[in-house]
C-alpha cells in the first residue's frame, strides 16, 4: 500500500472536535470544497447532528451523500478540488449492517484514495480505546473499524488524533 501525501486522516472520539478540525484543514485550501457525508438520518437525534454539521459549513460546499458507495463517490469527486469525507465509522456501520464484503469495500476505498491528487481529509471515530463490547455485532464493528483505521492510516500522508478539541500529530 503506497502512502498518498494528499490524504490526511483525522481520528478522534465522540465530540472530540475532529470534524471541525478536518473542516479547517480543508478550508485552508482554495475552494470550492466537496463534502462526502456518510450519515443516514434514521432518527431525530441523527437529523439534529447532520443539521449541526451543515450549519457549521459555509454555503459554498458541495455535499455528496454516500452512505454506501463511498469509493465511487470519492472517485467521482473533482480530482483537482479539496475533499472531506465525514465519517468512515458511519460508512462502516452502514456497510456492516448491509452485510457487505468489508474487505472488498476497504480495498476499493484505498484504491480511490490512492488516485486522489488534491487535498483529501477523512474523519473517523476512534472506537478501540474503550471496553470490549458485550455483543458479537459490536465486537465485529470494533475490529473492522480497527482494521480500516490501520489501512487508511498507512495510506495517508498525515494522521491526527483529536483529543478534547486539540489535534495531536501522529504522522
Short mmCIF file of C-alpha atoms in Angstrom, two decimals:
data_model
loop_
_atom_site.label_atom_id
_atom_site.label_comp_id
_atom_site.label_asym_id
_atom_site.label_seq_id
_atom_site.Cartn_x
_atom_site.Cartn_y
_atom_site.Cartn_z
CA UNK A 1 0.00 0.00 0.00
CA UNK A 2 1.51 3.30 -1.09
CA UNK A 3 1.26 6.41 1.05
CA UNK A 4 -0.51 9.32 -0.63
CA UNK A 5 0.78 12.69 0.65
CA UNK A 6 -2.51 14.33 -0.42
CA UNK A 7 -4.53 12.24 2.07
CA UNK A 8 -4.98 13.28 5.70
CA UNK A 9 -6.67 11.03 8.25
CA UNK A 10 -8.32 12.57 11.34
CA UNK A 11 -9.31 10.27 14.21
CA UNK A 12 -10.97 11.19 17.46
CA UNK A 13 -13.57 10.18 20.00
CA UNK A 14 -17.17 11.28 20.13
CA UNK A 15 -17.47 15.07 20.35
CA UNK A 16 -13.68 15.43 20.28
CA UNK A 17 -13.73 18.23 17.70
CA UNK A 18 -12.43 16.02 14.88
CA UNK A 19 -14.95 17.18 12.28
CA UNK A 20 -14.40 20.88 12.96
CA UNK A 21 -10.64 20.35 12.78
CA UNK A 22 -10.98 18.45 9.49
CA UNK A 23 -13.15 21.23 8.07
CA UNK A 24 -10.46 23.78 8.98
CA UNK A 25 -7.83 21.67 7.21
CA UNK A 26 -9.92 21.51 4.04
CA UNK A 27 -10.92 25.17 4.00
CA UNK A 28 -7.27 26.18 4.36
CA UNK A 29 -7.09 25.08 0.70
CA UNK A 30 -8.65 27.10 -2.12
CA UNK A 31 -12.25 26.02 -2.77
CA UNK A 32 -14.73 25.09 -3.83
CA UNK A 33 -14.81 22.13 -1.46
CA UNK A 34 -16.65 18.83 -1.62
CA UNK A 35 -18.09 17.18 1.49
CA UNK A 36 -18.93 13.49 1.28
CA UNK A 37 -21.43 12.68 4.01
CA UNK A 38 -21.87 9.06 5.07
CA UNK A 39 -24.53 9.51 7.77
CA UNK A 40 -28.11 8.38 7.43
CA UNK A 41 -30.79 10.18 9.44
CA UNK A 42 -32.83 7.34 10.87
CA UNK A 43 -33.99 9.29 13.93
CA UNK A 44 -34.39 12.82 15.29
CA UNK A 45 -31.06 12.83 17.10
CA UNK A 46 -29.16 11.96 13.91
CA UNK A 47 -31.15 14.56 11.97
CA UNK A 48 -30.01 17.15 14.54
CA UNK A 49 -26.37 16.06 14.28
CA UNK A 50 -26.46 16.27 10.49
CA UNK A 51 -28.11 19.71 10.67
CA UNK A 52 -25.41 20.96 13.06
CA UNK A 53 -22.67 19.82 10.65
CA UNK A 54 -24.43 21.53 7.72
CA UNK A 55 -24.89 24.78 9.63
CA UNK A 56 -21.20 24.90 10.54
CA UNK A 57 -20.14 24.71 6.89
CA UNK A 58 -20.39 27.75 4.61
CA UNK A 59 -22.91 27.52 1.77
CA UNK A 60 -20.27 27.10 -0.94
CA UNK A 61 -19.54 23.49 -0.02
CA UNK A 62 -20.79 20.84 -2.46
CA UNK A 63 -22.34 17.99 -0.45
CA UNK A 64 -22.50 14.42 -1.74
CA UNK A 65 -24.45 11.81 0.21
CA UNK A 66 -22.67 8.44 0.13
CA UNK A 67 -23.84 6.21 2.98
CA UNK A 68 -22.93 3.09 0.98
CA UNK A 69 -20.91 3.81 -2.20
CA UNK A 70 -18.05 5.76 -0.65
CA UNK A 71 -15.26 4.65 -3.00
CA UNK A 72 -17.38 5.58 -6.02
CA UNK A 73 -18.21 8.99 -4.54
CA UNK A 74 -14.51 9.68 -3.93
CA UNK A 75 -13.71 8.59 -7.48
CA UNK A 76 -16.41 10.87 -8.89
CA UNK A 77 -15.34 13.92 -6.85
CA UNK A 78 -13.47 16.61 -8.78
CA UNK A 79 -9.88 15.38 -8.80
CA UNK A 80 -8.37 18.86 -8.55
CA UNK A 81 -10.52 20.16 -5.65
CA UNK A 82 -10.28 19.59 -1.88
CA UNK A 83 -12.42 16.81 -0.47
CA UNK A 84 -13.67 15.96 3.03
CA UNK A 85 -15.17 12.57 3.96
CA UNK A 86 -17.09 12.50 7.25
CA UNK A 87 -17.11 9.85 8.57
CA UNK A 88 -15.61 6.43 7.96
CA UNK A 89 -17.14 4.74 11.01
CA UNK A 90 -20.66 5.74 9.96
CA UNK A 91 -19.96 4.37 6.48
CA UNK A 92 -18.53 1.19 8.02
CA UNK A 93 -21.67 0.81 10.14
CA UNK A 94 -23.85 1.16 7.04
CA UNK A 95 -21.80 -1.45 5.17
CA UNK A 96 -21.71 -3.84 8.14
CA UNK A 97 -25.49 -3.67 8.53
CA UNK A 98 -25.87 -4.24 4.77
CA UNK A 99 -23.78 -7.42 5.23
CA UNK A 100 -21.32 -6.13 2.64
CA UNK A 101 -17.89 -7.56 1.91
CA UNK A 102 -15.88 -5.27 4.18
CA UNK A 103 -12.51 -6.37 2.79
CA UNK A 104 -13.60 -5.55 -0.75
CA UNK A 105 -15.03 -2.22 0.45
CA UNK A 106 -11.76 -1.37 2.23
CA UNK A 107 -9.73 -2.28 -0.87
CA UNK A 108 -11.96 -0.11 -3.08
CA UNK A 109 -11.65 2.79 -0.65
CA UNK A 110 -7.85 2.52 -0.57
CA UNK A 111 -7.74 2.39 -4.37
CA UNK A 112 -9.89 5.54 -4.60
CA UNK A 113 -7.65 7.32 -2.09
CA UNK A 114 -4.51 6.34 -3.98
CA UNK A 115 -5.89 8.19 -7.03
CA UNK A 116 -6.54 11.49 -5.22
CA UNK A 117 -4.30 14.36 -6.32
CA UNK A 118 -6.00 17.16 -4.36
CA UNK A 119 -6.09 17.53 -0.57
CA UNK A 120 -8.34 14.82 0.83
CA UNK A 121 -9.30 14.63 4.51
CA UNK A 122 -11.05 11.65 6.07
CA UNK A 123 -12.67 11.71 9.51
CA UNK A 124 -13.36 8.67 11.67
CA UNK A 125 -14.26 7.86 15.26
CA UNK A 126 -11.67 6.02 17.31
CA UNK A 127 -13.59 3.20 18.98
CA UNK A 128 -10.78 0.93 20.11
CA UNK A 129 -9.85 2.77 23.29
CA UNK A 130 -12.70 1.58 25.49
CA UNK A 131 -14.01 -1.65 26.97
CA UNK A 132 -14.60 -4.82 24.97
CA UNK A 133 -18.20 -4.68 23.71
CA UNK A 134 -20.58 -7.23 25.19
CA UNK A 135 -22.21 -8.38 21.94
CA UNK A 136 -20.84 -10.00 18.79
CA UNK A 137 -22.00 -7.31 16.35
CA UNK A 138 -20.37 -4.53 18.38
CA UNK A 139 -17.12 -6.55 18.64
CA UNK A 140 -17.19 -7.18 14.89
CA UNK A 141 -17.68 -3.45 14.27
CA UNK A 142 -14.85 -2.50 16.65
CA UNK A 143 -12.49 -4.98 14.97
CA UNK A 144 -13.49 -3.89 11.45
CA UNK A 145 -13.00 -0.23 12.44
CA UNK A 146 -9.54 -1.02 13.78
CA UNK A 147 -8.58 -2.80 10.56
CA UNK A 148 -9.99 0.05 8.44
CA UNK A 149 -8.20 2.68 10.51
CA UNK A 150 -4.86 0.90 10.24
CA UNK A 151 -5.21 0.61 6.47
CA UNK A 152 -6.25 4.25 5.98
CA UNK A 153 -3.53 5.48 8.35
CA UNK A 154 -0.94 3.59 6.29
CA UNK A 155 -2.29 5.11 3.07
CA UNK A 156 -2.47 8.66 4.47
CA UNK A 157 0.40 11.10 4.30
CA UNK A 158 -0.74 12.75 7.55
CA UNK A 159 -2.54 11.39 10.61
CA UNK A 160 -4.02 13.36 13.50
CA UNK A 161 -5.68 12.22 16.71
CA UNK A 162 -8.03 14.89 18.10
CA UNK A 163 -8.46 14.93 21.87
CA UNK A 164 -10.77 17.44 23.57
CA UNK A 165 -10.55 19.76 20.57
CA UNK A 166 -6.76 19.59 20.26
CA UNK A 167 -5.15 17.80 17.32
CA UNK A 168 -2.12 15.66 18.03
CA UNK A 169 0.12 14.93 15.07
CA UNK A 170 0.69 11.17 14.83
CA UNK A 171 2.37 11.18 11.42
#
